Amino acid sequence: MSQLTVNGIRVDDTFAEAFEMRATALTITAHNAAWARQAAETMTGFATSVIGCGCEAGIDRVLNPDETPDGRPGVRVLLFAVSTSELQKQLQARVGQCVLTSPGSACYAGLEAEERLKLGSAVRLFGDGWQISKRFGDKRYWRIPVMDGEFICDATTGLSRTAVGGGNIIVMGATNETTLAATELAVEAIAAVPNVIMPFPGGIARSGSKIGSKYKGVRASTNDAYCPTLKGAGNSALDPDITSVLEIVIDGLTSDSVAAAMRAGVRAILALGPERGALRIGAGNYGGKLGSHHYHLKDLLP
Amino acid sequence: MSPLVFTLRDAPAQRLDLAPLTPDRLVGLSQSKIAAIQLQTTRDRVLAGDVFKIRMGDAMQIRFEGGSERFDRIGAGMSQGEVSVDGDVGIQAGRLMEGGKLAIAGNAGPWAASGMTDGSLTISGDAGDRLGGPLAGETIGMRGGVVIVRGNAGARAGDRMRRGMIIVEGTADTCVGSRMIAGTIVVRGRTGRLPGYLMNRGTIVTMDGSDALSPTFVDSGVHELLATVLMARYVETYSPEIAAMLRRPWRRLLGDMAVIGKGEIFSPSVAN
């Protein structure tokens, strides 16, 4: 593979291939920032990949009290799925089981769009007839009596059909320690970019996957080309000096936000340099035929 | 562009039906066409040009210079634009209003905002009885929009209200929110006897308490609820003082248990 070298780090001449997804956003608030985060983390747990979790979800950013509808500390959460019906199903289940149940929580639309998904309109039945609809101007809320007061929830939230899932960076290094250090730095840089999430644990996937498997019915399997223990066997993509590979997967509300996130991540890794960080940066794709969005690493360099 | 102005020549000799003088009806009409619009409510014909001196302008902004307790049905059925009146108006101001802004500088008679579905009505003086309420034979009163009364409201404000918001900065007479179906009424001053009489659902905030509460309301204690905070955010643009008060804890009373009892009255945390 042809490569460029920037600040001593090899950058593959390749691209990340990403797909159109359905997405929505929520603003979750609570008495304090810690409980808002707790509700958001619970809700976005087990949401690393649409392959096994139904949706990909994560925290976009922490909101100041003056940015939330009720003036309390909050967190903005993004959810991505492959279809509107699956997104609706996941939204309903996750808000119902994880946000409704969290002490002092309230849940508001985090995305304004013409097309709507049911939010409170789905969860309201928990109220068993005691739920109250309140409409102030264009906004309709559901008030559901719960044991610490009322759970307040917007009736609907916006749906985006033009969100992008699957932006990625593959970080390759000499040791687990340096590779992880570089990847963590990239995650930190990407976290500052609005409208994107990194759904894997702490933003990082160590088990990058390829489509399909030798086994019937297994939809995804280990990306053997990037497994350092398989170097020399089969079609390894790794150089002799690479012994650790990590991947950051990025979902964004717009293609521009995914590009901005990848740019921030790549630049952070390059700035750290090869001694303390990564030796090589790559990206995952399927030959370019499956996904409608291509992010070439060479376009993201400083 | 300057507004279209109707200046009252003399006190009207009979009640007038001003429903035709809305932006919806006047946009695109010439001065002579407007002057020929009939406004009488008796057998004596009265034309707009007889009652008012007309100064042409943008018909999306209509101003009445001078008012009268005989100005009936002003802004009735309007769906867009702005109508303002310098003085008082008669019955049914903004009746079945669908949008736009109606502003009354003086007092309004009974049935203002009757059956209103959207838009805003501001009454700087007092409102008569049955603000937003249905006329005889109708089953539903106000269905949306916002009504702001800077003065006091008469009896049965929000009768049979279904949706929308009524804000009263002064007091409200007896049976505010009677037979409410849903919606929100906020009264800054004291309310008369029996607020929420036979209300099914909906919210009434009696910020200064009421003269007598029906025994068919039950006390569910003092709560600091997000619902009143969200209400405050919405009310802020209309009445900042009321908005600030809404952020406090309120005593929540459930009722009217004489019917389905799914309504609520927020009253001061310490009974008064």
Short mmCIF file of N, CA, C and O in Angstrom, two decimals, chain B residues 132-211:
data_model
loop_
_atom_site.label_atom_id
_atom_site.label_comp_id
_atom_site.label_asym_id
_atom_site.label_seq_id
_atom_site.Cartn_x
_atom_site.Cartn_y
_atom_site.Cartn_z
N GLY B 132 -62.57 33.03 26.57
CA GLY B 132 -62.22 31.79 25.87
C GLY B 132 -63.33 30.77 25.83
O GLY B 132 -63.19 29.72 25.21
N GLY B 133 -64.43 31.04 26.50
CA GLY B 133 -65.47 30.03 26.66
C GLY B 133 -66.34 29.83 25.43
O GLY B 133 -66.34 30.64 24.50
N PRO B 134 -67.07 28.71 25.42
CA PRO B 134 -67.95 28.43 24.28
C PRO B 134 -69.22 29.26 24.34
O PRO B 134 -69.65 29.68 25.43
N LEU B 135 -69.83 29.49 23.21
CA LEU B 135 -71.14 30.12 23.19
C LEU B 135 -72.18 29.05 23.52
O LEU B 135 -71.89 27.86 23.50
N ALA B 136 -73.38 29.50 23.80
CA ALA B 136 -74.45 28.56 24.14
C ALA B 136 -74.57 27.52 23.03
O ALA B 136 -74.57 27.86 21.85
N GLY B 137 -74.64 26.25 23.40
CA GLY B 137 -74.80 25.19 22.41
C GLY B 137 -73.50 24.59 21.96
O GLY B 137 -73.47 23.51 21.38
N GLU B 138 -72.39 25.26 22.22
CA GLU B 138 -71.09 24.68 21.84
C GLU B 138 -70.55 23.86 23.00
O GLU B 138 -70.87 24.13 24.16
N THR B 139 -69.70 22.87 22.67
CA THR B 139 -69.20 22.00 23.73
C THR B 139 -67.77 22.29 24.14
O THR B 139 -67.30 21.82 25.16
N ILE B 140 -67.04 23.02 23.30
CA ILE B 140 -65.62 23.26 23.58
C ILE B 140 -65.32 24.75 23.49
O ILE B 140 -65.79 25.45 22.58
N GLY B 141 -64.53 25.22 24.45
CA GLY B 141 -64.11 26.62 24.43
C GLY B 141 -62.81 26.79 23.68
O GLY B 141 -62.64 26.28 22.58
N MET B 142 -61.87 27.46 24.33
CA MET B 142 -60.58 27.75 23.68
C MET B 142 -59.84 26.45 23.33
O MET B 142 -59.80 25.52 24.12
N ARG B 143 -59.24 26.40 22.13
CA ARG B 143 -58.60 25.17 21.65
C ARG B 143 -57.12 25.35 21.35
O ARG B 143 -56.49 24.47 20.80
N GLY B 144 -56.58 26.53 21.64
CA GLY B 144 -55.15 26.73 21.38
C GLY B 144 -54.83 28.21 21.40
O GLY B 144 -55.72 29.06 21.52
N GLY B 145 -53.55 28.52 21.28
CA GLY B 145 -53.14 29.92 21.30
C GLY B 145 -52.91 30.43 22.72
O GLY B 145 -52.98 29.67 23.68
N VAL B 146 -52.64 31.72 22.80
CA VAL B 146 -52.34 32.33 24.10
C VAL B 146 -53.22 33.56 24.30
O VAL B 146 -53.38 34.37 23.38
N VAL B 147 -53.75 33.71 25.49
CA VAL B 147 -54.48 34.92 25.86
C VAL B 147 -53.78 35.54 27.07
O VAL B 147 -53.52 34.84 28.05
N ILE B 148 -53.46 36.81 26.96
CA ILE B 148 -52.84 37.50 28.09
C ILE B 148 -53.77 38.63 28.51
O ILE B 148 -54.13 39.48 27.69
N VAL B 149 -54.16 38.63 29.79
CA VAL B 149 -54.99 39.71 30.33
C VAL B 149 -54.15 40.44 31.38
O VAL B 149 -53.75 39.85 32.38
N ARG B 150 -53.86 41.70 31.10
CA ARG B 150 -53.04 42.46 32.07
C ARG B 150 -53.86 42.88 33.28
O ARG B 150 -53.34 43.10 34.36
N GLY B 151 -55.16 43.06 33.09
CA GLY B 151 -56.04 43.43 34.21
C GLY B 151 -56.67 42.20 34.82
O GLY B 151 -56.02 41.18 35.00
N ASN B 152 -57.97 42.30 35.12
CA ASN B 152 -58.69 41.20 35.76
C ASN B 152 -59.57 40.48 34.75
O ASN B 152 -59.99 41.07 33.75
N ALA B 153 -59.87 39.23 35.05
CA ALA B 153 -60.77 38.46 34.18
C ALA B 153 -62.08 38.23 34.91
O ALA B 153 -62.11 38.09 36.14
N GLY B 154 -63.17 38.17 34.15
CA GLY B 154 -64.49 37.96 34.74
C GLY B 154 -64.70 36.52 35.15
O GLY B 154 -63.76 35.73 35.25
N ALA B 155 -65.96 36.18 35.39
CA ALA B 155 -66.29 34.84 35.84
C ALA B 155 -66.06 33.81 34.73
O ALA B 155 -66.15 34.12 33.56
N ARG B 156 -65.75 32.60 35.17
CA ARG B 156 -65.65 31.44 34.27
C ARG B 156 -64.64 31.62 33.14
O ARG B 156 -64.88 31.18 32.01
N ALA B 157 -63.53 32.26 33.43
CA ALA B 157 -62.47 32.35 32.42
C ALA B 157 -62.00 30.94 32.10
O ALA B 157 -61.80 30.13 33.00
N GLY B 158 -61.84 30.64 30.81
CA GLY B 158 -61.36 29.31 30.41
C GLY B 158 -62.41 28.22 30.53
O GLY B 158 -62.07 27.04 30.61
N ASP B 159 -63.68 28.62 30.55
CA ASP B 159 -64.75 27.62 30.62
C ASP B 159 -64.63 26.65 29.45
O ASP B 159 -64.45 27.06 28.31
N ARG B 160 -64.65 25.35 29.75
CA ARG B 160 -64.61 24.31 28.71
C ARG B 160 -63.37 24.40 27.82
O ARG B 160 -63.39 24.00 26.66
N MET B 161 -62.31 24.91 28.36
CA MET B 161 -61.07 25.06 27.60
C MET B 161 -60.49 23.69 27.27
O MET B 161 -60.54 22.77 28.08
N ARG B 162 -59.92 23.58 26.07
CA ARG B 162 -59.42 22.28 25.62
C ARG B 162 -57.89 22.28 25.51
O ARG B 162 -57.21 21.30 25.76
N ARG B 163 -57.30 23.41 25.09
CA ARG B 163 -55.86 23.50 24.87
C ARG B 163 -55.48 24.97 24.89
O ARG B 163 -56.35 25.84 24.81
N GLY B 164 -54.18 25.26 24.93
CA GLY B 164 -53.73 26.64 24.90
C GLY B 164 -53.46 27.18 26.29
O GLY B 164 -53.47 26.42 27.27
N MET B 165 -53.21 28.49 26.37
CA MET B 165 -52.86 29.07 27.66
C MET B 165 -53.54 30.42 27.86
O MET B 165 -53.58 31.24 26.95
N ILE B 166 -54.05 30.62 29.08
CA ILE B 166 -54.60 31.91 29.47
C ILE B 166 -53.76 32.42 30.64
O ILE B 166 -53.56 31.71 31.63
N ILE B 167 -53.25 33.63 30.49
CA ILE B 167 -52.46 34.25 31.56
C ILE B 167 -53.22 35.49 32.04
O ILE B 167 -53.53 36.37 31.23
N VAL B 168 -53.53 35.55 33.32
CA VAL B 168 -54.23 36.71 33.87
C VAL B 168 -53.31 37.35 34.92
O VAL B 168 -52.96 36.70 35.91
N GLU B 169 -52.92 38.59 34.68
CA GLU B 169 -52.00 39.22 35.64
C GLU B 169 -52.74 39.76 36.85
O GLU B 169 -52.18 39.94 37.92
N GLY B 170 -54.03 40.05 36.70
CA GLY B 170 -54.83 40.52 37.83
C GLY B 170 -55.54 39.36 38.49
O GLY B 170 -54.98 38.28 38.64
N THR B 171 -56.79 39.59 38.86
CA THR B 171 -57.57 38.55 39.52
C THR B 171 -58.50 37.88 38.52
O THR B 171 -58.69 38.37 37.41
N ALA B 172 -59.09 36.77 38.93
CA ALA B 172 -60.10 36.12 38.10
C ALA B 172 -61.32 35.88 39.00
O ALA B 172 -61.18 35.52 40.16
N ASP B 173 -62.50 36.10 38.43
CA ASP B 173 -63.72 35.97 39.21
C ASP B 173 -64.06 34.48 39.43
O ASP B 173 -63.25 33.62 39.13
N THR B 174 -65.25 34.21 39.88
CA THR B 174 -65.61 32.85 40.28
C THR B 174 -65.44 31.83 39.15
O THR B 174 -65.55 32.16 37.98
N CYS B 175 -65.22 30.60 39.55
CA CYS B 175 -65.21 29.44 38.65
C CYS B 175 -64.25 29.59 37.47
O CYS B 175 -64.59 29.26 36.34
N VAL B 176 -63.05 30.08 37.74
CA VAL B 176 -62.06 30.11 36.67
C VAL B 176 -61.76 28.65 36.28
O VAL B 176 -61.68 27.77 37.14
N GLY B 177 -61.67 28.41 34.97
CA GLY B 177 -61.38 27.05 34.51
C GLY B 177 -62.52 26.07 34.74
O GLY B 177 -62.29 24.87 34.85
N SER B 178 -63.73 26.58 34.82
CA SER B 178 -64.85 25.66 35.02
C SER B 178 -64.97 24.71 33.84
O SER B 178 -64.75 25.09 32.69
N ARG B 179 -65.25 23.48 34.13
CA ARG B 179 -65.48 22.42 33.12
C ARG B 179 -64.32 22.29 32.13
O ARG B 179 -64.49 21.89 30.99
N MET B 180 -63.12 22.61 32.59
CA MET B 180 -61.95 22.53 31.71
C MET B 180 -61.76 21.11 31.19
O MET B 180 -61.89 20.14 31.93
N ILE B 181 -61.40 21.01 29.92
CA ILE B 181 -61.11 19.70 29.32
C ILE B 181 -59.60 19.46 29.38
O ILE B 181 -59.13 18.37 29.65
N ALA B 182 -58.84 20.51 29.12
CA ALA B 182 -57.38 20.50 29.27
C ALA B 182 -56.89 21.93 29.05
O ALA B 182 -57.70 22.84 28.94
N GLY B 183 -55.59 22.10 28.97
CA GLY B 183 -55.05 23.45 28.78
C GLY B 183 -54.50 24.01 30.08
O GLY B 183 -54.45 23.31 31.10
N THR B 184 -54.06 25.27 30.02
CA THR B 184 -53.37 25.87 31.16
C THR B 184 -53.90 27.28 31.41
O THR B 184 -54.02 28.08 30.48
N ILE B 185 -54.21 27.58 32.68
CA ILE B 185 -54.63 28.94 33.08
C ILE B 185 -53.75 29.36 34.24
O ILE B 185 -53.59 28.62 35.21
N VAL B 186 -53.14 30.53 34.12
CA VAL B 186 -52.32 31.05 35.21
C VAL B 186 -52.91 32.38 35.66
O VAL B 186 -53.09 33.28 34.84
N VAL B 187 -53.22 32.50 36.94
CA VAL B 187 -53.79 33.75 37.48
C VAL B 187 -52.84 34.28 38.55
O VAL B 187 -52.60 33.62 39.56
N ARG B 188 -52.30 35.46 38.30
CA ARG B 188 -51.35 36.07 39.23
C ARG B 188 -52.06 36.53 40.51
O ARG B 188 -51.57 36.35 41.61
N GLY B 189 -53.21 37.13 40.36
CA GLY B 189 -53.95 37.63 41.52
C GLY B 189 -54.81 36.54 42.13
O GLY B 189 -54.70 35.36 41.80
N ARG B 190 -55.69 36.95 43.03
CA ARG B 190 -56.54 35.98 43.70
C ARG B 190 -57.69 35.57 42.77
O ARG B 190 -58.13 36.37 41.94
N THR B 191 -58.15 34.36 42.93
CA THR B 191 -59.31 33.96 42.14
C THR B 191 -60.53 33.90 43.06
O THR B 191 -60.40 33.74 44.27
N GLY B 192 -61.70 34.01 42.44
CA GLY B 192 -62.95 33.93 43.19
C GLY B 192 -63.20 32.52 43.67
O GLY B 192 -62.30 31.68 43.71
N ARG B 193 -64.44 32.26 44.01
CA ARG B 193 -64.80 30.95 44.55
C ARG B 193 -64.71 29.85 43.48
O ARG B 193 -64.87 30.11 42.30
N LEU B 194 -64.45 28.64 43.93
CA LEU B 194 -64.53 27.42 43.13
C LEU B 194 -63.72 27.43 41.83
O LEU B 194 -64.26 27.21 40.75
N PRO B 195 -62.44 27.68 41.91
CA PRO B 195 -61.63 27.52 40.70
C PRO B 195 -61.66 26.04 40.26
O PRO B 195 -61.74 25.15 41.11
N GLY B 196 -61.63 25.83 38.95
CA GLY B 196 -61.59 24.46 38.43
C GLY B 196 -62.88 23.69 38.65
O GLY B 196 -62.86 22.46 38.64
N TYR B 197 -63.99 24.39 38.81
CA TYR B 197 -65.28 23.74 39.07
C TYR B 197 -65.59 22.72 37.97
O TYR B 197 -65.68 23.08 36.80
N LEU B 198 -65.69 21.46 38.33
CA LEU B 198 -65.98 20.35 37.40
C LEU B 198 -64.94 20.21 36.29
O LEU B 198 -65.26 19.76 35.18
N MET B 199 -63.70 20.57 36.56
CA MET B 199 -62.67 20.40 35.53
C MET B 199 -62.33 18.91 35.38
O MET B 199 -62.28 18.17 36.36
N ASN B 200 -62.09 18.46 34.16
CA ASN B 200 -61.69 17.07 33.89
C ASN B 200 -60.17 16.94 33.97
O ASN B 200 -59.64 16.20 34.75
N ARG B 201 -59.51 17.67 33.07
CA ARG B 201 -58.05 17.69 33.03
C ARG B 201 -57.63 19.15 32.96
O ARG B 201 -58.45 20.04 32.97
N GLY B 202 -56.32 19.37 32.82
CA GLY B 202 -55.83 20.73 32.67
C GLY B 202 -55.17 21.24 33.94
O GLY B 202 -55.15 20.56 34.96
N THR B 203 -54.60 22.44 33.82
CA THR B 203 -53.82 23.02 34.91
C THR B 203 -54.30 24.44 35.17
O THR B 203 -54.45 25.24 34.24
N ILE B 204 -54.56 24.75 36.44
CA ILE B 204 -54.86 26.13 36.83
C ILE B 204 -53.84 26.51 37.91
O ILE B 204 -53.64 25.77 38.87
N VAL B 205 -53.18 27.64 37.72
CA VAL B 205 -52.28 28.13 38.75
C VAL B 205 -52.94 29.33 39.40
O VAL B 205 -53.18 30.34 38.74
N THR B 206 -53.27 29.22 40.67
CA THR B 206 -53.86 30.34 41.41
C THR B 206 -52.76 30.88 42.33
O THR B 206 -52.61 30.43 43.46
N MET B 207 -52.01 31.84 41.82
CA MET B 207 -50.79 32.26 42.52
C MET B 207 -51.05 32.94 43.85
O MET B 207 -50.20 32.97 44.72
N ASP B 208 -52.24 33.51 43.99
CA ASP B 208 -52.55 34.18 45.25
C ASP B 208 -53.72 33.47 45.95
O ASP B 208 -54.44 34.08 46.74
N GLY B 209 -53.92 32.22 45.60
CA GLY B 209 -54.99 31.46 46.25
C GLY B 209 -56.37 31.83 45.74
O GLY B 209 -56.51 32.63 44.82
N SER B 210 -57.39 31.22 46.35
CA SER B 210 -58.76 31.48 45.91
C SER B 210 -59.64 31.74 47.12
O SER B 210 -59.29 31.40 48.24
N ASP B 211 -60.81 32.36 46.85
CA ASP B 211 -61.72 32.69 47.95
C ASP B 211 -62.30 31.44 48.59
O ASP B 211 -62.53 31.41 49.79
#
